[in-house]
mmCIF file with all atom_site columns, C-alpha atoms in Angstrom:
data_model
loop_
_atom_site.group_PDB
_atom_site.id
_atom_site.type_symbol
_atom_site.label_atom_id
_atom_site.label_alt_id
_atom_site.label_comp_id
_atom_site.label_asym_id
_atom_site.label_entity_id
_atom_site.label_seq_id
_atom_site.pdbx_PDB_ins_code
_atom_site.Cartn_x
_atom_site.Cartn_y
_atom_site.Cartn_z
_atom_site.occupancy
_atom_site.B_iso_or_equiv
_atom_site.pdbx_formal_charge
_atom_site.auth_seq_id
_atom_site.auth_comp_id
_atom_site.auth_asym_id
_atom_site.auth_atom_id
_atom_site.pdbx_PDB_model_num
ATOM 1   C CA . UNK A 1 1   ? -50.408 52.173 -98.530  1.00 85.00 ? 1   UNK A CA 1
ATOM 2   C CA . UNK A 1 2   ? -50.237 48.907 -100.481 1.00 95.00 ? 2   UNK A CA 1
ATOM 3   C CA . UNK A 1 3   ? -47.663 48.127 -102.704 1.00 98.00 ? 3   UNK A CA 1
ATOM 4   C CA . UNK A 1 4   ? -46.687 45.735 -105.435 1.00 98.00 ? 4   UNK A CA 1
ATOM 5   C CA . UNK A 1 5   ? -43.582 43.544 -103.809 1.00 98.00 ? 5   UNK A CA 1
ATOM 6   C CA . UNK A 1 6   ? -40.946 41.409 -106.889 1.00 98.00 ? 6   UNK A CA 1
ATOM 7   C CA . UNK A 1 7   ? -39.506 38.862 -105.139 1.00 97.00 ? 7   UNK A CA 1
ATOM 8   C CA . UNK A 1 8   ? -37.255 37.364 -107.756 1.00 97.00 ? 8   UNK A CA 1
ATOM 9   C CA . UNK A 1 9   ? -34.083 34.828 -107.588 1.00 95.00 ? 9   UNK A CA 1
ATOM 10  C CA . UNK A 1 10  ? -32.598 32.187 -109.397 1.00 94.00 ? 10  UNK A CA 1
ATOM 11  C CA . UNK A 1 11  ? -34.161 28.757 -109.615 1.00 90.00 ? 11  UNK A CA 1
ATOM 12  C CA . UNK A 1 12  ? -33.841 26.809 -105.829 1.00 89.00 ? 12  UNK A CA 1
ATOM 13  C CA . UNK A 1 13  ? -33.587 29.930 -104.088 1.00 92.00 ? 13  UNK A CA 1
ATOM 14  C CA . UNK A 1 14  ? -36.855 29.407 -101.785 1.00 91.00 ? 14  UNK A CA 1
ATOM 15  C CA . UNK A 1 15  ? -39.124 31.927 -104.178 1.00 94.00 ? 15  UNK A CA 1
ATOM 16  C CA . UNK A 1 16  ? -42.360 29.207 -103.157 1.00 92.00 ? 16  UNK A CA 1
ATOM 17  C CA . UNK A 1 17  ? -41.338 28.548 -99.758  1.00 93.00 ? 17  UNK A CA 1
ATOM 18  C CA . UNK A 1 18  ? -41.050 31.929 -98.938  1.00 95.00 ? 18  UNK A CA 1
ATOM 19  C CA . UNK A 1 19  ? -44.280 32.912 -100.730 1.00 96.00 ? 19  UNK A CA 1
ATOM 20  C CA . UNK A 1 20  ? -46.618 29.729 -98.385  1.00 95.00 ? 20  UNK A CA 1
ATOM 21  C CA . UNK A 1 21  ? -44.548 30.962 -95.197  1.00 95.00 ? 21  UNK A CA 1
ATOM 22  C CA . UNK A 1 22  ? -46.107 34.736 -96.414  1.00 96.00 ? 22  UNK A CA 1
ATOM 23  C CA . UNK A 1 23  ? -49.431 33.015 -96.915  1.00 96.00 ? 23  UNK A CA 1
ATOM 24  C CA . UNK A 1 24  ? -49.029 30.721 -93.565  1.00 95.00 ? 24  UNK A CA 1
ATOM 25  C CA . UNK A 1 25  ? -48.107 34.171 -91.831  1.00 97.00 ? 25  UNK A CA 1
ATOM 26  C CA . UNK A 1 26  ? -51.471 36.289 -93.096  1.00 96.00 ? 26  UNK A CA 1
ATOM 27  C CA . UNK A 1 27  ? -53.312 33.594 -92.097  1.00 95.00 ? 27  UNK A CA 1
ATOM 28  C CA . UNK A 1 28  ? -51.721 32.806 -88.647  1.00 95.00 ? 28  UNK A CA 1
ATOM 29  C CA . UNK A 1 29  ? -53.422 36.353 -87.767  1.00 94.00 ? 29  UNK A CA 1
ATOM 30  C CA . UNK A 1 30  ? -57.039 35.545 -89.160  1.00 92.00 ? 30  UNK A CA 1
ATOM 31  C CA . UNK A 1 31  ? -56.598 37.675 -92.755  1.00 94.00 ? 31  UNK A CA 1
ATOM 32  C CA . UNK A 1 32  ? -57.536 36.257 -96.050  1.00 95.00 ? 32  UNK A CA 1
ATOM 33  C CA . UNK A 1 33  ? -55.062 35.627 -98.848  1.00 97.00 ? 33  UNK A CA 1
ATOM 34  C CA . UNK A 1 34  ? -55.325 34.496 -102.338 1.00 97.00 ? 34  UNK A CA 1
ATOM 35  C CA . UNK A 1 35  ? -53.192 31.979 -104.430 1.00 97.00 ? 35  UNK A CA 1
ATOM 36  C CA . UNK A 1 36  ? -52.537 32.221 -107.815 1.00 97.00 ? 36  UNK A CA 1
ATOM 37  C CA . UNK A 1 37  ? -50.221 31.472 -110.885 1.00 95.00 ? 37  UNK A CA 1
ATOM 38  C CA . UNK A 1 38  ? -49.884 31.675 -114.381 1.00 95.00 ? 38  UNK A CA 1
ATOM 39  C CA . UNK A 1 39  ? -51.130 28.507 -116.028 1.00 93.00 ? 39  UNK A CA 1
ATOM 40  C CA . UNK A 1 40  ? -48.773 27.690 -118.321 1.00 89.00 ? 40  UNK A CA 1
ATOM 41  C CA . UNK A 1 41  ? -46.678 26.563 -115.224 1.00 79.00 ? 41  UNK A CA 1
ATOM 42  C CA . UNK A 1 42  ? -47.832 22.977 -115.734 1.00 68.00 ? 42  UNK A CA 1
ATOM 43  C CA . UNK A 1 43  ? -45.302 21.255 -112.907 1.00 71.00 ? 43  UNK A CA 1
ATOM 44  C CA . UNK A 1 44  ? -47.518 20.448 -110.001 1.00 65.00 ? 44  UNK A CA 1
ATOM 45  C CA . UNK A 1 45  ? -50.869 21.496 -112.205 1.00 72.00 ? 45  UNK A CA 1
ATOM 46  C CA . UNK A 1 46  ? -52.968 23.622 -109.565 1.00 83.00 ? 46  UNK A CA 1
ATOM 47  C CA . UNK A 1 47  ? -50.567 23.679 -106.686 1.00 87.00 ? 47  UNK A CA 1
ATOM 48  C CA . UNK A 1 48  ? -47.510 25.753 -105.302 1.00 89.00 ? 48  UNK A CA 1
ATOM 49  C CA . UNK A 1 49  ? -44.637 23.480 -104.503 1.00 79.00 ? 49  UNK A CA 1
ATOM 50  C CA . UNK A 1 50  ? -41.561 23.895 -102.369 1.00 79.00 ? 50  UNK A CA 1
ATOM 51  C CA . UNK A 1 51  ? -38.373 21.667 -102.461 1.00 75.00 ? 51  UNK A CA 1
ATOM 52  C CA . UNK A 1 52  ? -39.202 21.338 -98.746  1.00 74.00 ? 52  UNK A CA 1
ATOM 53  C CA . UNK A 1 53  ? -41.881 19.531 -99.406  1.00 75.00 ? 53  UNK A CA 1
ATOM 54  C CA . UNK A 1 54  ? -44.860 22.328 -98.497  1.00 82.00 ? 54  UNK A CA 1
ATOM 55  C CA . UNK A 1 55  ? -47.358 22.302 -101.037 1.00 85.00 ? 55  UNK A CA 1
ATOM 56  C CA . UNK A 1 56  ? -50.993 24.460 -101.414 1.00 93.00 ? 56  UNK A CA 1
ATOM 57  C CA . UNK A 1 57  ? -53.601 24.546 -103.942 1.00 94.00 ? 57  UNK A CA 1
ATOM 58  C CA . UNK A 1 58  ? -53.782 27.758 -105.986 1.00 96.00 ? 58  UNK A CA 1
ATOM 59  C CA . UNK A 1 59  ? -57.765 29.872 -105.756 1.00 96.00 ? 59  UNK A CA 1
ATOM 60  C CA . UNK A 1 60  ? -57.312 30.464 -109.521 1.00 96.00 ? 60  UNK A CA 1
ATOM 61  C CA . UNK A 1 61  ? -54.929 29.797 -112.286 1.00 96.00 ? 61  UNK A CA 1
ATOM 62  C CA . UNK A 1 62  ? -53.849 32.945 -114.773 1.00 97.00 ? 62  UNK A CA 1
ATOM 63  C CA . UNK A 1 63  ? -54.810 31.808 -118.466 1.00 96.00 ? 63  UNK A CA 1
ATOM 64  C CA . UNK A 1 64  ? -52.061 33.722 -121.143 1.00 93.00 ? 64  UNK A CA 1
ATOM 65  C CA . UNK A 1 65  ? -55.165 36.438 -121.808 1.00 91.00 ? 65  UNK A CA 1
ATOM 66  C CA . UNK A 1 66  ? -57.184 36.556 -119.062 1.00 97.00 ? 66  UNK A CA 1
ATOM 67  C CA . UNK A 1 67  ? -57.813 40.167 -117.491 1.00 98.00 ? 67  UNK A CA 1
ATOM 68  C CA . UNK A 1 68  ? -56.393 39.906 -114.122 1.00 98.00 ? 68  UNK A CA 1
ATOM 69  C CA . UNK A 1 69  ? -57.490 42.316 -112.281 1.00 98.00 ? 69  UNK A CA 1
ATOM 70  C CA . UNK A 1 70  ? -61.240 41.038 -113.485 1.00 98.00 ? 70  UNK A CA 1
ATOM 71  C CA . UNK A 1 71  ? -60.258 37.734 -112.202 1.00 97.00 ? 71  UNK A CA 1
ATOM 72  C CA . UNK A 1 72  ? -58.405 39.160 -109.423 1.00 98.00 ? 72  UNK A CA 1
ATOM 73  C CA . UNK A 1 73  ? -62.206 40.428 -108.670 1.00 97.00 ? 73  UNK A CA 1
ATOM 74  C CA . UNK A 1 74  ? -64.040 37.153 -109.317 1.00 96.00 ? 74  UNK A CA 1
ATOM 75  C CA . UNK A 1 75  ? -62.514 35.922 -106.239 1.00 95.00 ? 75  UNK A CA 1
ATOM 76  C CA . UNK A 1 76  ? -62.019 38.363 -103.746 1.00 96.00 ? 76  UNK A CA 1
ATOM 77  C CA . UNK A 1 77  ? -66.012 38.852 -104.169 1.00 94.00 ? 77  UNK A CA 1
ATOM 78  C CA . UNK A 1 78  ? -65.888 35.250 -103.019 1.00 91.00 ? 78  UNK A CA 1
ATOM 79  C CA . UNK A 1 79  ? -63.777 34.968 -100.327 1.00 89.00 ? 79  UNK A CA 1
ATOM 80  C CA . UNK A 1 80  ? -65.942 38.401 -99.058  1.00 88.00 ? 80  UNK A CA 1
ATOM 81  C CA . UNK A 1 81  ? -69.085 36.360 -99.168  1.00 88.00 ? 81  UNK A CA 1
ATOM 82  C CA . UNK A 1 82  ? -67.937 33.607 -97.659  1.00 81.00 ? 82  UNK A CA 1
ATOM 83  C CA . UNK A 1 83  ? -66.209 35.160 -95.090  1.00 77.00 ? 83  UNK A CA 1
ATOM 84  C CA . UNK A 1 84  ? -69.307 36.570 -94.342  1.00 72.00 ? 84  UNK A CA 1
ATOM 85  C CA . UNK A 1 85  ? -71.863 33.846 -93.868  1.00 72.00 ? 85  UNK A CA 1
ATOM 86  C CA . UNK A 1 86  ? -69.086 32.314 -91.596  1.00 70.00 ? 86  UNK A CA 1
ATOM 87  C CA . UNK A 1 87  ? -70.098 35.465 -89.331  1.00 62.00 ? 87  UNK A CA 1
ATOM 88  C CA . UNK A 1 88  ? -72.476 34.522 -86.750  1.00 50.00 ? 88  UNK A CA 1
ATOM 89  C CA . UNK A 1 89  ? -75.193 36.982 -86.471  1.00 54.00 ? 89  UNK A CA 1
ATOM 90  C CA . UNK A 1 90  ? -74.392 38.860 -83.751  1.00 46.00 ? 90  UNK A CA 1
ATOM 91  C CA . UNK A 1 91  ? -71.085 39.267 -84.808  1.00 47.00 ? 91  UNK A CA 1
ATOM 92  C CA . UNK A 1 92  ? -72.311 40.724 -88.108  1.00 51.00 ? 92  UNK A CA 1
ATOM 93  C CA . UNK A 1 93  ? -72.169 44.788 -88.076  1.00 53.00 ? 93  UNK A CA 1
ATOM 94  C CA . UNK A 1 94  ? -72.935 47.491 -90.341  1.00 53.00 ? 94  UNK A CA 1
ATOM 95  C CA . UNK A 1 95  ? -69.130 47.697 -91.256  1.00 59.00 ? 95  UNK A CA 1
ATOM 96  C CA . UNK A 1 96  ? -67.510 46.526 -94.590  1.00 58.00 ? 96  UNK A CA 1
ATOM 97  C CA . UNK A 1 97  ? -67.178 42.661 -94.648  1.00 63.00 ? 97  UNK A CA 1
ATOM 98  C CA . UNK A 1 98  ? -63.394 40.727 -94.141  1.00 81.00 ? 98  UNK A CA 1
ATOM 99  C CA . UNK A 1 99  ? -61.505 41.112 -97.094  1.00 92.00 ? 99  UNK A CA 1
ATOM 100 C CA . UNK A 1 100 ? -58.425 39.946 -98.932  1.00 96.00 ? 100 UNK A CA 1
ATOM 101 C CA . UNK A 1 101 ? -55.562 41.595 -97.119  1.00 96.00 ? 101 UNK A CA 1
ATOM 102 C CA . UNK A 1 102 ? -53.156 40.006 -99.721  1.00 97.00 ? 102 UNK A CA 1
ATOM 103 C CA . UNK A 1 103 ? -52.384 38.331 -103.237 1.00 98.00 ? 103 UNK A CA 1
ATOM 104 C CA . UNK A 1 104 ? -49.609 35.965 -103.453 1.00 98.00 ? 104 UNK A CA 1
ATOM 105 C CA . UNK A 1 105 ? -48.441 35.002 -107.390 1.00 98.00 ? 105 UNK A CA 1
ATOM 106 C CA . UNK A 1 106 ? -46.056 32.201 -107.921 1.00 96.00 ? 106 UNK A CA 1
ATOM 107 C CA . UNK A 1 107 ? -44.044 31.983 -111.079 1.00 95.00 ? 107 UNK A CA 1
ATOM 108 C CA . UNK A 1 108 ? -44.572 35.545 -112.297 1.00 97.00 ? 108 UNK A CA 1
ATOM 109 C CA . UNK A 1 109 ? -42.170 35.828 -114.434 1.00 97.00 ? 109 UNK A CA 1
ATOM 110 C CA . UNK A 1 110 ? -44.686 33.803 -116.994 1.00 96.00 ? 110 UNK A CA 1
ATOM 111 C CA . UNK A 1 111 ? -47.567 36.577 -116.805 1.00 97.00 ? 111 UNK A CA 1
ATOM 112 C CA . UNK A 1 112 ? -48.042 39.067 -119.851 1.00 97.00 ? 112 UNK A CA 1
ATOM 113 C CA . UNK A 1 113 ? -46.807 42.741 -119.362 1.00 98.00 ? 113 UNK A CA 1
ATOM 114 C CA . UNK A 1 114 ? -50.446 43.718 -119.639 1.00 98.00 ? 114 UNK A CA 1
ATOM 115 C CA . UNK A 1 115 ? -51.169 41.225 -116.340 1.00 98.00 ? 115 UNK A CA 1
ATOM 116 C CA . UNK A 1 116 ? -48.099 42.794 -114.881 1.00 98.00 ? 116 UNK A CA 1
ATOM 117 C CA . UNK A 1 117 ? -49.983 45.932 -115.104 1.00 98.00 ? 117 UNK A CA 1
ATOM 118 C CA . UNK A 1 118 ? -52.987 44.787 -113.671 1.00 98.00 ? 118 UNK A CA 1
ATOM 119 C CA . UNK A 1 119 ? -50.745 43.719 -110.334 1.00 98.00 ? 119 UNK A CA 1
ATOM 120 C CA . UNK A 1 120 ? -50.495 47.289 -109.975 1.00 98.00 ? 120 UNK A CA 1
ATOM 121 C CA . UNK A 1 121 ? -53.983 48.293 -110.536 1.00 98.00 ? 121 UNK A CA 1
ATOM 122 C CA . UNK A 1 122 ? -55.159 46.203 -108.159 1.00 98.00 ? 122 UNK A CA 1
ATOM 123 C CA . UNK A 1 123 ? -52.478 47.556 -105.683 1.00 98.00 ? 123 UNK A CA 1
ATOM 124 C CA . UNK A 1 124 ? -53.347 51.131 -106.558 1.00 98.00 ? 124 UNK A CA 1
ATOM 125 C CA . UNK A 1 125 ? -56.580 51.352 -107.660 1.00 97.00 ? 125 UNK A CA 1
ATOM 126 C CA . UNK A 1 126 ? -58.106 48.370 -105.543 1.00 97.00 ? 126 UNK A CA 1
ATOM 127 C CA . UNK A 1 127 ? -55.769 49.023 -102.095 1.00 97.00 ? 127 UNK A CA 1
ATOM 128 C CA . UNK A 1 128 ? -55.093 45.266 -101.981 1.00 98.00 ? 128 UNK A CA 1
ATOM 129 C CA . UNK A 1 129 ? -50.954 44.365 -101.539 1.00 98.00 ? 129 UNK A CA 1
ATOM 130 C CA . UNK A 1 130 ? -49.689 42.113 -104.192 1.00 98.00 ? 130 UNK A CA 1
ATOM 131 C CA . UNK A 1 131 ? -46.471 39.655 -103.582 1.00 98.00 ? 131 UNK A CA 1
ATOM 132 C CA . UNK A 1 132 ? -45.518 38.771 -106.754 1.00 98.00 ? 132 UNK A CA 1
ATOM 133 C CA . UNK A 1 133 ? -42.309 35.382 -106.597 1.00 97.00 ? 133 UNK A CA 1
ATOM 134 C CA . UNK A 1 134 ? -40.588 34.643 -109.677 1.00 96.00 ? 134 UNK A CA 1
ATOM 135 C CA . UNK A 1 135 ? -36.985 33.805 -111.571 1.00 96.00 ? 135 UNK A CA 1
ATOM 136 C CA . UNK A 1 136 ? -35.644 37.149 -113.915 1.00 95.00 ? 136 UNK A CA 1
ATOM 137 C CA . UNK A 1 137 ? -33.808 35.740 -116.467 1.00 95.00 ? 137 UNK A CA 1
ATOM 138 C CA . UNK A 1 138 ? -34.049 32.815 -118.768 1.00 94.00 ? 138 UNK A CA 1
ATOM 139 C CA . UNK A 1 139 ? -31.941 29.791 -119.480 1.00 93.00 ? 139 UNK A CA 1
ATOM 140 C CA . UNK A 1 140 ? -30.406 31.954 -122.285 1.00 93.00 ? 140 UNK A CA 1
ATOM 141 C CA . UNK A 1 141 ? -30.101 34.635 -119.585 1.00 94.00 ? 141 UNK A CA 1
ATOM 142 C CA . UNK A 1 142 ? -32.895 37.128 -121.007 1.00 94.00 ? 142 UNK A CA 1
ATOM 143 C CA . UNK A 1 143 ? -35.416 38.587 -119.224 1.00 95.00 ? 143 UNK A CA 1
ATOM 144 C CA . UNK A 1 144 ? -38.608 37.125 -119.020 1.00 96.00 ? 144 UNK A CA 1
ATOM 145 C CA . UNK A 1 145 ? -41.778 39.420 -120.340 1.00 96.00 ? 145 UNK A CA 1
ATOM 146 C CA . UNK A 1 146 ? -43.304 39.325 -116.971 1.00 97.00 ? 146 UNK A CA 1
ATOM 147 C CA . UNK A 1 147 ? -40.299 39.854 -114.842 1.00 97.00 ? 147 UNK A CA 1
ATOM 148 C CA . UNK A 1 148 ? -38.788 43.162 -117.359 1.00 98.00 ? 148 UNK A CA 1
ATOM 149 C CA . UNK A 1 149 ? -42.421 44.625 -116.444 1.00 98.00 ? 149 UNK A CA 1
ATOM 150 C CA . UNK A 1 150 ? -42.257 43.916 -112.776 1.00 98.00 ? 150 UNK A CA 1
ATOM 151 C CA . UNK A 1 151 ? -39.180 45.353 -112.588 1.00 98.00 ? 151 UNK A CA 1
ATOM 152 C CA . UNK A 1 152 ? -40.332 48.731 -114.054 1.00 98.00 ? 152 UNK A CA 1
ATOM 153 C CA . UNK A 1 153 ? -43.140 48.636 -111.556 1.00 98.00 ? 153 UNK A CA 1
ATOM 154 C CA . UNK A 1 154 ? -42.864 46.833 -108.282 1.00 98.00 ? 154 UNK A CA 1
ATOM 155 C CA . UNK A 1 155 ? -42.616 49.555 -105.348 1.00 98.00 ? 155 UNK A CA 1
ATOM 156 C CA . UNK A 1 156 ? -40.153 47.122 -103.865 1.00 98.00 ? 156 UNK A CA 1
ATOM 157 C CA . UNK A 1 157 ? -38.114 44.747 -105.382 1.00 98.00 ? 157 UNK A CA 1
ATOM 158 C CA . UNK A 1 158 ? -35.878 41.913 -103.183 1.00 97.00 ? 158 UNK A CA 1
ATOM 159 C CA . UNK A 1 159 ? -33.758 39.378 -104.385 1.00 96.00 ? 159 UNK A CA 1
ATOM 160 C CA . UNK A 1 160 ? -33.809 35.668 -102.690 1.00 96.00 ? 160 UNK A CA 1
ATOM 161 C CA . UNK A 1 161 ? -30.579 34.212 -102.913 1.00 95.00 ? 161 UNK A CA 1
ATOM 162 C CA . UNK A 1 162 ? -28.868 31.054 -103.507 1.00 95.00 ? 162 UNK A CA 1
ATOM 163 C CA . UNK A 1 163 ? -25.625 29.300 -104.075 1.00 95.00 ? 163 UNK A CA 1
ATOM 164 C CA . UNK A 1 164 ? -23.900 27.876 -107.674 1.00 96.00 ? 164 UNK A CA 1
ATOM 165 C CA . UNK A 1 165 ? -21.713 24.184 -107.894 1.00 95.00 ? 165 UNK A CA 1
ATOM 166 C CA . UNK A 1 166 ? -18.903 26.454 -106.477 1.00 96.00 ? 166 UNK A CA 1
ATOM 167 C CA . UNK A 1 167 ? -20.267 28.154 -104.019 1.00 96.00 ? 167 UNK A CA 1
ATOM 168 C CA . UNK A 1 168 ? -20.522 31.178 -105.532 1.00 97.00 ? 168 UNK A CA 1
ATOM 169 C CA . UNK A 1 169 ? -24.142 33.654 -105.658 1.00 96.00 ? 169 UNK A CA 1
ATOM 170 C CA . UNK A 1 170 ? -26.123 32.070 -108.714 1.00 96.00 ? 170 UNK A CA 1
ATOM 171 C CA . UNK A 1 171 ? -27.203 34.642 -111.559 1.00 95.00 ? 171 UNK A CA 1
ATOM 172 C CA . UNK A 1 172 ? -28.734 32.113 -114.190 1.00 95.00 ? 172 UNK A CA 1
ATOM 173 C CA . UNK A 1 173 ? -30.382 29.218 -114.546 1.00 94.00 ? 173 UNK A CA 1
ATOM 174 C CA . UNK A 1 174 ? -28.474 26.883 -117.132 1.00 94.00 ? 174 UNK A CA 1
ATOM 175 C CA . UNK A 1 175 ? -30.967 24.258 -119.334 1.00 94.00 ? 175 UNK A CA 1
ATOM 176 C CA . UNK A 1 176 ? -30.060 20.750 -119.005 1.00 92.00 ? 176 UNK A CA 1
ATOM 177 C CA . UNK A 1 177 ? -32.221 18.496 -121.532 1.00 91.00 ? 177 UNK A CA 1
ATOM 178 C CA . UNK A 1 178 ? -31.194 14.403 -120.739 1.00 87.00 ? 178 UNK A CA 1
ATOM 179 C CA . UNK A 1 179 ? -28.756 15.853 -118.203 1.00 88.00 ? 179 UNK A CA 1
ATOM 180 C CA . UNK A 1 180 ? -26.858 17.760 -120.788 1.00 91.00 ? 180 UNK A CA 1
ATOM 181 C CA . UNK A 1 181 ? -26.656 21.253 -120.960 1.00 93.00 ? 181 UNK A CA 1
ATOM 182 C CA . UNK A 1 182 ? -28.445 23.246 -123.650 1.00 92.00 ? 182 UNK A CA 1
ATOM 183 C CA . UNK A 1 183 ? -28.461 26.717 -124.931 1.00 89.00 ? 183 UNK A CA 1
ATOM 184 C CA . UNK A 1 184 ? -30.797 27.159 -127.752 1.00 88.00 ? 184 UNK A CA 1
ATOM 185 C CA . UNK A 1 185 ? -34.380 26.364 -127.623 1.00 84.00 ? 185 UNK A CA 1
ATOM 186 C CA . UNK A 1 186 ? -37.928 27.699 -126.850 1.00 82.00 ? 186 UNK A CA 1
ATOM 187 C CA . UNK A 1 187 ? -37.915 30.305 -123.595 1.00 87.00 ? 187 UNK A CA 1
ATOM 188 C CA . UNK A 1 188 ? -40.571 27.744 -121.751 1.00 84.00 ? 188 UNK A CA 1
ATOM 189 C CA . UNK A 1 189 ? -39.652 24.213 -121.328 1.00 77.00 ? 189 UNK A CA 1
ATOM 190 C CA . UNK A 1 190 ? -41.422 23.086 -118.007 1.00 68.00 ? 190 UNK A CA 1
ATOM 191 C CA . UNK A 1 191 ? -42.199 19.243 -118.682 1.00 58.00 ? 191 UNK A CA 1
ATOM 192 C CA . UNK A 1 192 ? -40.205 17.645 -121.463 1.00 48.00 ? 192 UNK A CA 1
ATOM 193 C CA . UNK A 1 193 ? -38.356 18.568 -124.687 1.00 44.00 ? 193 UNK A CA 1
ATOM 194 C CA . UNK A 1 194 ? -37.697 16.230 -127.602 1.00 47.00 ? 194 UNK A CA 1
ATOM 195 C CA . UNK A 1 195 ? -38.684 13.125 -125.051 1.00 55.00 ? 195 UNK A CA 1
ATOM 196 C CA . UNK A 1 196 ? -36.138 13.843 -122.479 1.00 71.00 ? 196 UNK A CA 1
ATOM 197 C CA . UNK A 1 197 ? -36.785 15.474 -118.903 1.00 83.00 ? 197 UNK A CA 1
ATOM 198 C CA . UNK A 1 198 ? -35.541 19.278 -119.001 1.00 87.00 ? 198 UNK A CA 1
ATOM 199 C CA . UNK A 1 199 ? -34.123 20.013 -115.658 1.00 90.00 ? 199 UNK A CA 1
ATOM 200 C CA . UNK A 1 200 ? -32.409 23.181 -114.504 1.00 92.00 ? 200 UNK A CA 1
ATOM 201 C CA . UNK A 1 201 ? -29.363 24.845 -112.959 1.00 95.00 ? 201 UNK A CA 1
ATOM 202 C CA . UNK A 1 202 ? -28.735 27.428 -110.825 1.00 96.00 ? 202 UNK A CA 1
ATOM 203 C CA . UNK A 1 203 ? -25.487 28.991 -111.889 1.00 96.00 ? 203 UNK A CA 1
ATOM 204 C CA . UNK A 1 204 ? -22.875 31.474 -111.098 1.00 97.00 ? 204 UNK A CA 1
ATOM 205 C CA . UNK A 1 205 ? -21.445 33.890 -114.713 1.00 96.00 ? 205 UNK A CA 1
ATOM 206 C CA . UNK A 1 206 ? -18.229 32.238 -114.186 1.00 96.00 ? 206 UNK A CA 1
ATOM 207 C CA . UNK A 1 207 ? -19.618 28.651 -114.407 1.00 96.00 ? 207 UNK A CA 1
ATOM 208 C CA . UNK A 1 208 ? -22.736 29.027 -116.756 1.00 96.00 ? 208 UNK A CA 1
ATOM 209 C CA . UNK A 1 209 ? -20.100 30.654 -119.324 1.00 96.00 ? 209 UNK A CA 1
ATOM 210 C CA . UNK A 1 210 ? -18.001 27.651 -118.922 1.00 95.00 ? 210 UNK A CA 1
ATOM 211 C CA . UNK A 1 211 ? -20.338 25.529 -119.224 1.00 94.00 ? 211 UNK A CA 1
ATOM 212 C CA . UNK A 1 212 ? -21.954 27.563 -123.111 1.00 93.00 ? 212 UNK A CA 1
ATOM 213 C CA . UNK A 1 213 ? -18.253 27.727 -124.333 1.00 90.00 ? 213 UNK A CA 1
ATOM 214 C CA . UNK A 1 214 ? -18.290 31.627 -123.311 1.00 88.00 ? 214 UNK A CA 1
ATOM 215 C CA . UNK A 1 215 ? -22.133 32.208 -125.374 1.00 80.00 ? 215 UNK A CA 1
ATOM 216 C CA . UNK A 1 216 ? -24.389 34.859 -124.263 1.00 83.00 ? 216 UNK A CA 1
ATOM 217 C CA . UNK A 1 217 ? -27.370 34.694 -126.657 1.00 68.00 ? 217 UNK A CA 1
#
């Protein structure tokens, strides 16, 4: 049975390494996978990006409103045709043509709760699996939209994990603006805020409350 997989950690913890490796492993075995992720993640426009340097083009970006599991559609009805004229005839039968055997979304956490809901439609209703990679919290350690709806959902949810400054498991991801920390602001800041790169740290409780003078917004 398919299911609808969160993969979720703090920022750095592999979330887009681990989701091309998943891609890179589908593939290795002849299946078809599809890219995609929310477009308000402007860093790297239309690619996925690891900090090992791996990088892939998305097959669709996921506008604020689109309907999902329509676009979700769009695509797989492409990959289905062209998987098919790349049969050669006698290898064509009467049986259903290749299909998407997975859909991999980076960044999830930005997707509505009504796109979160189409993840599992398309799980349930359509029988395709859906690995969804994203962070849970925000830099003011809130849950983000997407991520509070995925974890009501997901059929299987498994943390990636990585290390704070001290060496203890990061929780949060701390807001530097300039390379100063900040704690108030807008819940998105990808590219720049008042003029000066935002950047962001993965942080233990002990160190991120240090760090906000002990504030949890």
């Amino acid at each position: 049975m398919a299911k609808l997989y969160f993969r979720y950690g703090a920022m750095n913890s592999g979330k887009s390494t681990s989701l091309l490796q998943a891609a890179y492993n589908y593939e290795e075995r002849g299946q078809h996978v599809l890219l995609a992720k929310p477009e308000i993640d402007t860093k790297g426009a239309d690619q996925i990006s690891s900090r090992l340097g791996m990088q892939r083009e998305v097959d669709f970006l996921i506008a604020p409103g689109a309907d999902l599991r329509a676009l979700f559609a769009e695509h797989r009805e492409r990959v289905r045709v062209h998987a098919e004229e790349a049969l050669i005839p006698e290898a064509r039968t009467g049986d259903a043509p290749p299909d998407v055997a997975c859909l991999l979304v980076d960044e999830a956490q930005f997707l509505t709760p009504e796109q979160v809901d189409d993840l599992l439609r398309i799980v349930v209703l359509d029988g395709v699996p859906v690995l969804a990679y994203g962070i849970r919290t925000d830099f003011q350690t809130h849950a983000f939209p997407g991520s509070r709806r995925l974890l009501e959902l997901a059929h299987s949810l498994e943390e990636l994990k990585t290390i704070c400054r001290c060496g203890r498991k990061a929780l949060f991801n701390a807001r530097l603006v300039g390379g100063r920390f900040v704690f108030d602001g807008d819940q998105v800041a990808i590219d720049e805020l008042s003029a000066d790169r935002v950047t962001y740290e993965s942080m233990c409780a002990e160190c991120y409350l240090r760090e906000s003078g002990g504030r949890l917004q």
